[in-house]
Every structure is written in C-alpha cells, then in structure tokens.
JSON list of C-alpha atoms in Angstrom, two decimals:
[
{"chain": "A", "resi": 1, "resn": "VAL", "atom": "CA", "xyz": [56.09, -23.48, 202.68]},
{"chain": "A", "resi": 2, "resn": "ARG", "atom": "CA", "xyz": [54.59, -25.75, 205.36]},
{"chain": "A", "resi": 3, "resn": "ALA", "atom": "CA", "xyz": [51.25, -25.93, 203.47]},
{"chain": "A", "resi": 4, "resn": "LEU", "atom": "CA", "xyz": [52.95, -26.81, 200.25]},
{"chain": "A", "resi": 5, "resn": "ARG", "atom": "CA", "xyz": [55.03, -29.53, 201.79]},
{"chain": "A", "resi": 6, "resn": "LYS", "atom": "CA", "xyz": [52.06, -30.91, 203.69]},
{"chain": "A", "resi": 7, "resn": "SER", "atom": "CA", "xyz": [50.26, -31.18, 200.38]},
{"chain": "A", "resi": 8, "resn": "GLY", "atom": "CA", "xyz": [53.17, -33.32, 198.94]},
{"chain": "A", "resi": 9, "resn": "VAL", "atom": "CA", "xyz": [55.03, -30.52, 197.13]},
{"chain": "A", "resi": 10, "resn": "GLU", "atom": "CA", "xyz": [58.87, -30.54, 197.25]},
{"chain": "A", "resi": 11, "resn": "VAL", "atom": "CA", "xyz": [59.97, -27.05, 198.08]},
{"chain": "A", "resi": 12, "resn": "LEU", "atom": "CA", "xyz": [63.49, -25.49, 197.79]},
{"chain": "A", "resi": 13, "resn": "SER", "atom": "CA", "xyz": [63.91, -21.93, 199.16]},
{"chain": "A", "resi": 14, "resn": "LEU", "atom": "CA", "xyz": [65.87, -19.66, 196.88]},
{"chain": "A", "resi": 15, "resn": "ALA", "atom": "CA", "xyz": [65.18, -16.50, 198.95]},
{"chain": "A", "resi": 16, "resn": "ALA", "atom": "CA", "xyz": [68.73, -16.10, 200.11]},
{"chain": "A", "resi": 17, "resn": "ILE", "atom": "CA", "xyz": [70.00, -15.76, 196.47]},
{"chain": "A", "resi": 18, "resn": "GLY", "atom": "CA", "xyz": [68.51, -12.28, 196.14]},
{"chain": "A", "resi": 19, "resn": "GLN", "atom": "CA", "xyz": [69.15, -10.18, 193.02]},
{"chain": "A", "resi": 20, "resn": "GLY", "atom": "CA", "xyz": [65.50, -10.69, 191.86]},
{"chain": "A", "resi": 21, "resn": "CYS", "atom": "CA", "xyz": [65.60, -14.51, 192.07]},
{"chain": "A", "resi": 22, "resn": "PRO", "atom": "CA", "xyz": [62.23, -15.86, 193.13]},
{"chain": "A", "resi": 23, "resn": "ASP", "atom": "CA", "xyz": [61.60, -17.20, 196.68]},
{"chain": "A", "resi": 24, "resn": "LEU", "atom": "CA", "xyz": [60.61, -20.83, 195.99]},
{"chain": "A", "resi": 25, "resn": "LEU", "atom": "CA", "xyz": [61.34, -23.60, 193.46]},
{"chain": "A", "resi": 26, "resn": "CYS", "atom": "CA", "xyz": [58.56, -26.26, 193.78]},
{"chain": "A", "resi": 27, "resn": "TYR", "atom": "CA", "xyz": [58.23, -29.72, 192.29]},
{"chain": "A", "resi": 28, "resn": "ARG", "atom": "CA", "xyz": [54.97, -31.55, 191.98]},
{"chain": "A", "resi": 29, "resn": "ALA", "atom": "CA", "xyz": [53.60, -34.18, 189.54]},
{"chain": "A", "resi": 30, "resn": "ASP", "atom": "CA", "xyz": [56.71, -34.06, 187.38]},
{"chain": "A", "resi": 31, "resn": "LYS", "atom": "CA", "xyz": [56.50, -30.30, 187.02]},
{"chain": "A", "resi": 32, "resn": "LEU", "atom": "CA", "xyz": [58.58, -27.41, 188.29]},
{"chain": "A", "resi": 33, "resn": "PHE", "atom": "CA", "xyz": [56.96, -24.23, 189.54]},
{"chain": "A", "resi": 34, "resn": "ILE", "atom": "CA", "xyz": [58.76, -20.93, 190.37]},
{"chain": "A", "resi": 35, "resn": "LEU", "atom": "CA", "xyz": [57.04, -18.82, 193.07]},
{"chain": "A", "resi": 36, "resn": "GLU", "atom": "CA", "xyz": [57.62, -15.31, 194.20]},
{"chain": "A", "resi": 37, "resn": "VAL", "atom": "CA", "xyz": [55.96, -14.93, 197.65]},
{"chain": "A", "resi": 38, "resn": "LYS", "atom": "CA", "xyz": [54.45, -11.61, 198.59]},
{"chain": "A", "resi": 39, "resn": "ASP", "atom": "CA", "xyz": [52.87, -10.73, 202.00]},
{"chain": "A", "resi": 40, "resn": "GLY", "atom": "CA", "xyz": [49.08, -10.84, 201.39]},
{"chain": "A", "resi": 41, "resn": "LEU", "atom": "CA", "xyz": [48.49, -8.73, 204.50]},
{"chain": "A", "resi": 42, "resn": "LYS", "atom": "CA", "xyz": [50.06, -5.73, 202.80]},
{"chain": "A", "resi": 43, "resn": "PHE", "atom": "CA", "xyz": [48.32, -3.35, 200.41]},
{"chain": "A", "resi": 44, "resn": "ARG", "atom": "CA", "xyz": [48.48, -4.43, 196.79]},
{"chain": "A", "resi": 45, "resn": "SER", "atom": "CA", "xyz": [50.83, -1.51, 196.04]},
{"chain": "A", "resi": 46, "resn": "GLN", "atom": "CA", "xyz": [53.26, -2.90, 198.60]},
{"chain": "A", "resi": 47, "resn": "GLN", "atom": "CA", "xyz": [53.24, -6.25, 196.89]},
{"chain": "A", "resi": 48, "resn": "LYS", "atom": "CA", "xyz": [54.70, -5.15, 193.59]},
{"chain": "A", "resi": 49, "resn": "LEU", "atom": "CA", "xyz": [57.82, -6.83, 192.17]},
{"chain": "A", "resi": 50, "resn": "THR", "atom": "CA", "xyz": [61.07, -5.04, 192.47]},
{"chain": "A", "resi": 51, "resn": "PRO", "atom": "CA", "xyz": [62.79, -4.01, 189.28]},
{"chain": "A", "resi": 52, "resn": "HIS", "atom": "CA", "xyz": [65.21, -7.06, 189.59]},
{"chain": "A", "resi": 53, "resn": "GLN", "atom": "CA", "xyz": [62.17, -9.42, 190.15]},
{"chain": "A", "resi": 54, "resn": "THR", "atom": "CA", "xyz": [60.38, -7.96, 187.13]},
{"chain": "A", "resi": 55, "resn": "LYS", "atom": "CA", "xyz": [63.42, -8.51, 184.94]},
{"chain": "A", "resi": 56, "resn": "PHE", "atom": "CA", "xyz": [63.71, -12.09, 186.21]},
{"chain": "A", "resi": 57, "resn": "ALA", "atom": "CA", "xyz": [59.96, -12.74, 185.65]},
{"chain": "A", "resi": 58, "resn": "LYS", "atom": "CA", "xyz": [60.25, -11.60, 182.02]},
{"chain": "A", "resi": 59, "resn": "ARG", "atom": "CA", "xyz": [62.69, -14.44, 181.24]},
{"chain": "A", "resi": 60, "resn": "TRP", "atom": "CA", "xyz": [61.25, -17.19, 183.52]},
{"chain": "A", "resi": 61, "resn": "PRO", "atom": "CA", "xyz": [57.68, -18.47, 184.30]},
{"chain": "A", "resi": 62, "resn": "VAL", "atom": "CA", "xyz": [57.37, -16.86, 187.78]},
{"chain": "A", "resi": 63, "resn": "GLN", "atom": "CA", "xyz": [54.06, -17.00, 189.56]},
{"chain": "A", "resi": 64, "resn": "VAL", "atom": "CA", "xyz": [53.49, -14.40, 192.19]},
{"chain": "A", "resi": 65, "resn": "VAL", "atom": "CA", "xyz": [51.53, -15.69, 195.18]},
{"chain": "A", "resi": 66, "resn": "ASN", "atom": "CA", "xyz": [50.30, -13.92, 198.30]},
{"chain": "A", "resi": 67, "resn": "SER", "atom": "CA", "xyz": [48.45, -16.49, 200.32]},
{"chain": "A", "resi": 68, "resn": "ILE", "atom": "CA", "xyz": [48.44, -20.18, 201.07]},
{"chain": "A", "resi": 69, "resn": "GLU", "atom": "CA", "xyz": [45.46, -20.64, 198.73]},
{"chain": "A", "resi": 70, "resn": "SER", "atom": "CA", "xyz": [47.22, -18.90, 195.83]},
{"chain": "A", "resi": 71, "resn": "ALA", "atom": "CA", "xyz": [50.37, -20.88, 196.37]},
{"chain": "A", "resi": 72, "resn": "LEU", "atom": "CA", "xyz": [48.49, -24.15, 196.30]},
{"chain": "A", "resi": 73, "resn": "GLU", "atom": "CA", "xyz": [46.66, -23.06, 193.21]},
{"chain": "A", "resi": 74, "resn": "ALA", "atom": "CA", "xyz": [49.90, -22.08, 191.49]},
{"chain": "A", "resi": 75, "resn": "VAL", "atom": "CA", "xyz": [51.17, -25.67, 191.81]},
{"chain": "A", "resi": 76, "resn": "GLY", "atom": "CA", "xyz": [47.90, -27.13, 190.59]},
{"chain": "A", "resi": 77, "resn": "LEU", "atom": "CA", "xyz": [46.19, -28.03, 193.91]}
]
C-alpha cells in the first residue's frame, strides 16, 4: 500500500469486508483497479484464491498481485 500511495495511487483497503472481497480498490489516471494481495514469500500453491475470492473474480476484474512490482504493474506503473 505504501509503494502504491508513494507512486500517486489512491488506495482504499477493502480487506476487512471479507467474504471473498478483494483487498484493495485503487484509483489512478481516471481508472479503478481491484487488487487481491497474496504473500509473495509463500509457495505458489499457498497463494491460490479461496473459493469466495474465485467467485468474486469471475464477476469483477480482479488482479492478483504478490509483490510491490506486480502491484505497480497492475495499476499501469
């Protein structure tokens, strides 16, 4: 979140909502981005979406990120 904000991205945490809702709603250059943050230090198998997250991602344009670099790339930086 710090890296996104430092790069000029508006960030709203949605993590407390739960029930498969993605972690971050980001706004940059008149565009909204929905990010699901996974721990990049864990094995790939441990970074999978939960069933609720998968259901949400089928209906919304969710991007899964697991590093600062992938988060910045997801918002076009």
